[in-house]
Amino acid sequence: HTDDFFQDLKLEVPPEGAAPPGGTDVAAALRELLKPEEMRGAEQYACDRCGRKCDATRGVKLRSLPPVLTLQLKRFRFDRKTLARHKVNTTVAFPLTLDMRPFITLDDDDADDAAPVSYEYELYAVLVHTGGTSFGHYYALIKDLHAGEWHEFNDATVRPIKETELLRAHGDPKA
């Protein structure tokens, strides 16, 4: 295994038609990120120690999390057939609080230390892209943590928004 450190988790967004009806959610994208890949047949792993190709399992395991967790939805894809980039507009629902405990893999040594740790994250900012792959505009939705109110920051304009606008902006189909 190799230990690696991350600044954000890059989550695949399934293209329209490949996602379940109504879109997907962050938990499904996290499960997909953490799903092990079996390397068999033509996909075997080239072992540096024995110099042969071997069956192997490759994957990502989260062993610890940062105080601030950044999730990036991969909304742009490159189509090798057409040699063009496409924006993926699949609906992705994101809860206002996210419990990451189901996504953490702890060693026996770490399990006792992790018992008092909270793996719950509160959503407090969303970066939204409008437009296509060649052009577009970004704006931010940010929560005032003291007042508990959400605001849209769009160039020189700042305006308060309702939670339903926030939910709609980040893909909640129920909003």
PDB file of C-alpha atoms in Angstrom:
ATOM      1  CA  HIS A   1       0.000   0.000   0.000  1.00  0.00           C
ATOM      2  CA  THR A   2       0.991   3.607  -0.448  1.00  0.00           C
ATOM      3  CA  ASP A   3      -0.022   6.413   1.877  1.00  0.00           C
ATOM      4  CA  ASP A   4      -1.130   9.522   0.058  1.00  0.00           C
ATOM      5  CA  PHE A   5      -2.496  12.829   1.246  1.00  0.00           C
ATOM      6  CA  PHE A   6      -5.327  14.708  -0.431  1.00  0.00           C
ATOM      7  CA  GLN A   7      -6.624  18.246  -0.471  1.00  0.00           C
ATOM      8  CA  ASP A   8      -9.957  17.323  -2.008  1.00  0.00           C
ATOM      9  CA  LEU A   9     -11.813  14.217  -3.052  1.00  0.00           C
ATOM     10  CA  LYS A  10     -12.626  14.182  -6.763  1.00  0.00           C
ATOM     11  CA  LEU A  11     -15.960  12.452  -7.272  1.00  0.00           C
ATOM     12  CA  GLU A  12     -17.134  11.053 -10.611  1.00  0.00           C
ATOM     13  CA  VAL A  13     -20.529  12.242 -11.762  1.00  0.00           C
ATOM     14  CA  PRO A  14     -22.206   9.662 -14.006  1.00  0.00           C
ATOM     15  CA  PRO A  15     -23.283  11.058 -17.373  1.00  0.00           C
ATOM     16  CA  GLU A  16     -26.953  11.602 -18.124  1.00  0.00           C
ATOM     17  CA  GLY A  17     -28.466   8.259 -18.998  1.00  0.00           C
ATOM     18  CA  ALA A  18     -25.929   6.344 -16.888  1.00  0.00           C
ATOM     19  CA  ALA A  19     -27.214   7.799 -13.606  1.00  0.00           C
ATOM     20  CA  PRO A  20     -30.291   6.434 -11.828  1.00  0.00           C
ATOM     21  CA  PRO A  21     -33.580   8.287 -12.532  1.00  0.00           C
ATOM     22  CA  GLY A  22     -33.550  11.574 -10.606  1.00  0.00           C
ATOM     23  CA  GLY A  23     -29.756  11.762 -10.584  1.00  0.00           C
ATOM     24  CA  THR A  24     -27.332  10.589  -7.964  1.00  0.00           C
ATOM     25  CA  ASP A  25     -25.994  11.771  -4.624  1.00  0.00           C
ATOM     26  CA  VAL A  26     -22.680  12.398  -2.933  1.00  0.00           C
ATOM     27  CA  ALA A  27     -22.839   9.162  -0.923  1.00  0.00           C
ATOM     28  CA  ALA A  28     -23.147   7.121  -4.150  1.00  0.00           C
ATOM     29  CA  ALA A  29     -20.203   9.022  -5.657  1.00  0.00           C
ATOM     30  CA  LEU A  30     -18.131   8.345  -2.518  1.00  0.00           C
ATOM     31  CA  ARG A  31     -18.982   4.633  -2.666  1.00  0.00           C
ATOM     32  CA  GLU A  32     -17.899   4.569  -6.321  1.00  0.00           C
ATOM     33  CA  LEU A  33     -14.607   6.316  -5.470  1.00  0.00           C
ATOM     34  CA  LEU A  34     -13.882   3.772  -2.733  1.00  0.00           C
ATOM     35  CA  LYS A  35     -14.957   0.674  -4.670  1.00  0.00           C
ATOM     36  CA  PRO A  36     -11.951  -1.635  -5.167  1.00  0.00           C
ATOM     37  CA  GLU A  37     -10.893  -2.461  -8.730  1.00  0.00           C
ATOM     38  CA  GLU A  38      -9.953  -6.044  -9.507  1.00  0.00           C
ATOM     39  CA  MET A  39      -6.885  -6.186 -11.771  1.00  0.00           C
ATOM     40  CA  ARG A  40      -7.114  -9.516 -13.577  1.00  0.00           C
ATOM     41  CA  GLY A  41      -6.282 -10.893 -17.038  1.00  0.00           C
ATOM     42  CA  ALA A  42      -4.949  -8.163 -19.342  1.00  0.00           C
ATOM     43  CA  GLU A  43      -5.266  -5.680 -16.464  1.00  0.00           C
ATOM     44  CA  GLN A  44      -2.892  -7.546 -14.111  1.00  0.00           C
ATOM     45  CA  TYR A  45      -0.495  -5.606 -11.911  1.00  0.00           C
ATOM     46  CA  ALA A  46       3.205  -5.624 -12.882  1.00  0.00           C
ATOM     47  CA  CYS A  47       4.956  -6.573  -9.628  1.00  0.00           C
ATOM     48  CA  ASP A  48       8.290  -4.826  -9.079  1.00  0.00           C
ATOM     49  CA  ARG A  49       9.427  -7.441  -6.528  1.00  0.00           C
ATOM     50  CA  CYS A  50       8.877 -10.644  -8.482  1.00  0.00           C
ATOM     51  CA  GLY A  51       9.036  -9.185 -12.003  1.00  0.00           C
ATOM     52  CA  ARG A  52       5.783 -10.863 -13.081  1.00  0.00           C
ATOM     53  CA  LYS A  53       2.212  -9.823 -13.689  1.00  0.00           C
ATOM     54  CA  CYS A  54      -0.106 -10.756 -10.812  1.00  0.00           C
ATOM     55  CA  ASP A  55      -3.770 -10.540  -9.932  1.00  0.00           C
ATOM     56  CA  ALA A  56      -4.280  -7.610  -7.597  1.00  0.00           C
ATOM     57  CA  THR A  57      -6.872  -5.299  -6.086  1.00  0.00           C
ATOM     58  CA  ARG A  58      -6.420  -1.549  -6.375  1.00  0.00           C
ATOM     59  CA  GLY A  59      -8.413   1.043  -4.522  1.00  0.00           C
ATOM     60  CA  VAL A  60      -8.636   4.002  -2.204  1.00  0.00           C
ATOM     61  CA  LYS A  61      -9.221   3.782   1.534  1.00  0.00           C
ATOM     62  CA  LEU A  62      -9.799   6.835   3.686  1.00  0.00           C
ATOM     63  CA  ARG A  63      -7.911   6.401   6.958  1.00  0.00           C
ATOM     64  CA  SER A  64      -8.318   9.926   8.291  1.00  0.00           C
ATOM     65  CA  LEU A  65     -10.075  13.103   7.240  1.00  0.00           C
ATOM     66  CA  PRO A  66      -9.139  16.784   7.382  1.00  0.00           C
ATOM     67  CA  PRO A  67     -10.988  19.330   9.533  1.00  0.00           C
ATOM     68  CA  VAL A  68     -12.381  20.900   6.333  1.00  0.00           C
ATOM     69  CA  LEU A  69     -13.419  18.409   3.665  1.00  0.00           C
ATOM     70  CA  THR A  70     -13.581  19.592   0.061  1.00  0.00           C
ATOM     71  CA  LEU A  71     -15.500  17.509  -2.451  1.00  0.00           C
ATOM     72  CA  GLN A  72     -15.066  18.206  -6.154  1.00  0.00           C
ATOM     73  CA  LEU A  73     -17.698  16.945  -8.560  1.00  0.00           C
ATOM     74  CA  LYS A  74     -16.064  16.020 -11.861  1.00  0.00           C
ATOM     75  CA  ARG A  75     -18.570  17.606 -14.227  1.00  0.00           C
ATOM     76  CA  PHE A  76     -16.405  17.704 -17.348  1.00  0.00           C
ATOM     77  CA  ARG A  77     -15.576  14.663 -19.490  1.00  0.00           C
ATOM     78  CA  PHE A  78     -13.399  14.182 -22.545  1.00  0.00           C
ATOM     79  CA  ASP A  79     -14.918  12.001 -25.269  1.00  0.00           C
ATOM     80  CA  ARG A  80     -12.102  10.143 -27.040  1.00  0.00           C
ATOM     81  CA  LYS A  81     -14.331   9.310 -30.002  1.00  0.00           C
ATOM     82  CA  THR A  82     -15.290  12.898 -30.789  1.00  0.00           C
ATOM     83  CA  LEU A  83     -12.176  14.467 -29.215  1.00  0.00           C
ATOM     84  CA  ALA A  84     -14.436  16.964 -27.466  1.00  0.00           C
ATOM     85  CA  ARG A  85     -15.110  17.981 -23.882  1.00  0.00           C
ATOM     86  CA  HIS A  86     -18.628  17.670 -22.506  1.00  0.00           C
ATOM     87  CA  LYS A  87     -20.235  19.061 -19.388  1.00  0.00           C
ATOM     88  CA  VAL A  88     -22.064  16.501 -17.255  1.00  0.00           C
ATOM     89  CA  ASN A  89     -25.309  18.012 -15.952  1.00  0.00           C
ATOM     90  CA  THR A  90     -26.498  14.996 -13.960  1.00  0.00           C
ATOM     91  CA  THR A  91     -28.345  16.007 -10.798  1.00  0.00           C
ATOM     92  CA  VAL A  92     -26.221  15.394  -7.686  1.00  0.00           C
ATOM     93  CA  ALA A  93     -27.968  15.709  -4.335  1.00  0.00           C
ATOM     94  CA  PHE A  94     -25.845  16.789  -1.379  1.00  0.00           C
ATOM     95  CA  PRO A  95     -27.053  16.765   2.214  1.00  0.00           C
ATOM     96  CA  LEU A  96     -26.579  19.788   4.456  1.00  0.00           C
ATOM     97  CA  THR A  97     -24.708  17.486   6.840  1.00  0.00           C
ATOM     98  CA  LEU A  98     -22.634  14.515   5.721  1.00  0.00           C
ATOM     99  CA  ASP A  99     -21.596  11.695   8.027  1.00  0.00           C
ATOM    100  CA  MET A 100     -18.324  10.311   6.636  1.00  0.00           C
ATOM    101  CA  ARG A 101     -18.079   7.468   9.200  1.00  0.00           C
ATOM    102  CA  PRO A 102     -19.301   4.814   6.686  1.00  0.00           C
ATOM    103  CA  PHE A 103     -16.479   5.807   4.316  1.00  0.00           C
ATOM    104  CA  ILE A 104     -13.578   5.580   6.779  1.00  0.00           C
ATOM    105  CA  THR A 105     -11.400   2.460   7.019  1.00  0.00           C
ATOM    106  CA  LEU A 106      -9.692   2.192  10.389  1.00  0.00           C
ATOM    107  CA  ASP A 107      -6.952  -0.183  11.457  1.00  0.00           C
ATOM    108  CA  ASP A 108      -7.517  -1.937  14.779  1.00  0.00           C
ATOM    109  CA  ASP A 109      -4.950   0.424  16.346  1.00  0.00           C
ATOM    110  CA  ASP A 110      -6.869   3.488  15.131  1.00  0.00           C
ATOM    111  CA  ALA A 111     -10.363   2.278  16.047  1.00  0.00           C
ATOM    112  CA  ASP A 112     -10.045   3.089  19.753  1.00  0.00           C
ATOM    113  CA  ASP A 113      -8.666   6.585  19.058  1.00  0.00           C
ATOM    114  CA  ALA A 114     -11.417   7.281  16.494  1.00  0.00           C
ATOM    115  CA  ALA A 115     -14.333   6.517  18.829  1.00  0.00           C
ATOM    116  CA  PRO A 116     -14.609  10.105  20.155  1.00  0.00           C
ATOM    117  CA  VAL A 117     -13.926  11.699  16.733  1.00  0.00           C
ATOM    118  CA  SER A 118     -16.836  13.196  14.811  1.00  0.00           C
ATOM    119  CA  TYR A 119     -16.914  12.446  11.100  1.00  0.00           C
ATOM    120  CA  GLU A 120     -19.883  14.705  10.471  1.00  0.00           C
ATOM    121  CA  TYR A 121     -19.371  17.634   8.134  1.00  0.00           C
ATOM    122  CA  GLU A 122     -21.659  20.635   7.733  1.00  0.00           C
ATOM    123  CA  LEU A 123     -22.053  22.134   4.279  1.00  0.00           C
ATOM    124  CA  TYR A 124     -21.024  25.774   4.321  1.00  0.00           C
ATOM    125  CA  ALA A 125     -19.948  26.584   0.771  1.00  0.00           C
ATOM    126  CA  VAL A 126     -20.796  25.538  -2.771  1.00  0.00           C
ATOM    127  CA  LEU A 127     -19.036  26.653  -5.939  1.00  0.00           C
ATOM    128  CA  VAL A 128     -21.436  26.629  -8.896  1.00  0.00           C
ATOM    129  CA  HIS A 129     -20.549  26.648 -12.615  1.00  0.00           C
ATOM    130  CA  THR A 130     -22.991  27.856 -15.233  1.00  0.00           C
ATOM    131  CA  GLY A 131     -22.326  27.560 -18.941  1.00  0.00           C
ATOM    132  CA  GLY A 132     -20.597  24.972 -21.069  1.00  0.00           C
ATOM    133  CA  THR A 133     -17.112  23.591 -21.568  1.00  0.00           C
ATOM    134  CA  SER A 134     -15.758  26.498 -23.633  1.00  0.00           C
ATOM    135  CA  PHE A 135     -17.203  29.289 -21.573  1.00  0.00           C
ATOM    136  CA  GLY A 136     -18.922  29.751 -18.281  1.00  0.00           C
ATOM    137  CA  HIS A 137     -19.198  31.574 -15.037  1.00  0.00           C
ATOM    138  CA  TYR A 138     -18.552  30.578 -11.438  1.00  0.00           C
ATOM    139  CA  TYR A 139     -20.314  31.928  -8.381  1.00  0.00           C
ATOM    140  CA  ALA A 140     -20.337  30.873  -4.738  1.00  0.00           C
ATOM    141  CA  LEU A 141     -23.012  30.088  -2.178  1.00  0.00           C
ATOM    142  CA  ILE A 142     -21.638  30.569   1.319  1.00  0.00           C
ATOM    143  CA  LYS A 143     -23.177  30.136   4.743  1.00  0.00           C
ATOM    144  CA  ASP A 144     -22.660  32.753   7.437  1.00  0.00           C
ATOM    145  CA  LEU A 145     -21.725  30.331  10.219  1.00  0.00           C
ATOM    146  CA  HIS A 146     -22.662  32.791  12.977  1.00  0.00           C
ATOM    147  CA  ALA A 147     -26.086  33.768  11.636  1.00  0.00           C
ATOM    148  CA  GLY A 148     -26.809  30.457   9.889  1.00  0.00           C
ATOM    149  CA  GLU A 149     -27.898  32.287   6.728  1.00  0.00           C
ATOM    150  CA  TRP A 150     -26.877  31.558   3.144  1.00  0.00           C
ATOM    151  CA  HIS A 151     -25.689  34.155   0.628  1.00  0.00           C
ATOM    152  CA  GLU A 152     -24.924  34.118  -3.076  1.00  0.00           C
ATOM    153  CA  PHE A 153     -21.621  35.790  -4.033  1.00  0.00           C
ATOM    154  CA  ASN A 154     -21.771  36.545  -7.751  1.00  0.00           C
ATOM    155  CA  ASP A 155     -19.105  38.969  -8.991  1.00  0.00           C
ATOM    156  CA  ALA A 156     -19.817  42.291  -7.251  1.00  0.00           C
ATOM    157  CA  THR A 157     -23.263  41.213  -6.033  1.00  0.00           C
ATOM    158  CA  VAL A 158     -24.012  39.583  -2.697  1.00  0.00           C
ATOM    159  CA  ARG A 159     -27.574  38.611  -1.859  1.00  0.00           C
ATOM    160  CA  PRO A 160     -29.201  36.457   0.803  1.00  0.00           C
ATOM    161  CA  ILE A 161     -30.759  33.229  -0.445  1.00  0.00           C
ATOM    162  CA  LYS A 162     -33.172  30.726   1.026  1.00  0.00           C
ATOM    163  CA  GLU A 163     -32.114  27.182   1.760  1.00  0.00           C
ATOM    164  CA  THR A 164     -34.366  25.952  -1.062  1.00  0.00           C
ATOM    165  CA  GLU A 165     -32.289  27.997  -3.548  1.00  0.00           C
ATOM    166  CA  LEU A 166     -29.142  26.421  -2.133  1.00  0.00           C
ATOM    167  CA  LEU A 167     -30.561  22.917  -2.460  1.00  0.00           C
ATOM    168  CA  ARG A 168     -31.657  23.585  -6.039  1.00  0.00           C
ATOM    169  CA  ALA A 169     -28.239  25.011  -6.952  1.00  0.00           C
ATOM    170  CA  HIS A 170     -26.365  21.918  -5.831  1.00  0.00           C
ATOM    171  CA  GLY A 171     -28.755  19.457  -7.385  1.00  0.00           C
ATOM    172  CA  ASP A 172     -31.329  18.391  -4.806  1.00  0.00           C
ATOM    173  CA  PRO A 173     -34.229  17.162  -6.938  1.00  0.00           C
ATOM    174  CA  LYS A 174     -36.698  17.671  -4.052  1.00  0.00           C
ATOM    175  CA  ALA A 175     -36.009  21.429  -3.767  1.00  0.00           C
TER     176      ALA A 175
END
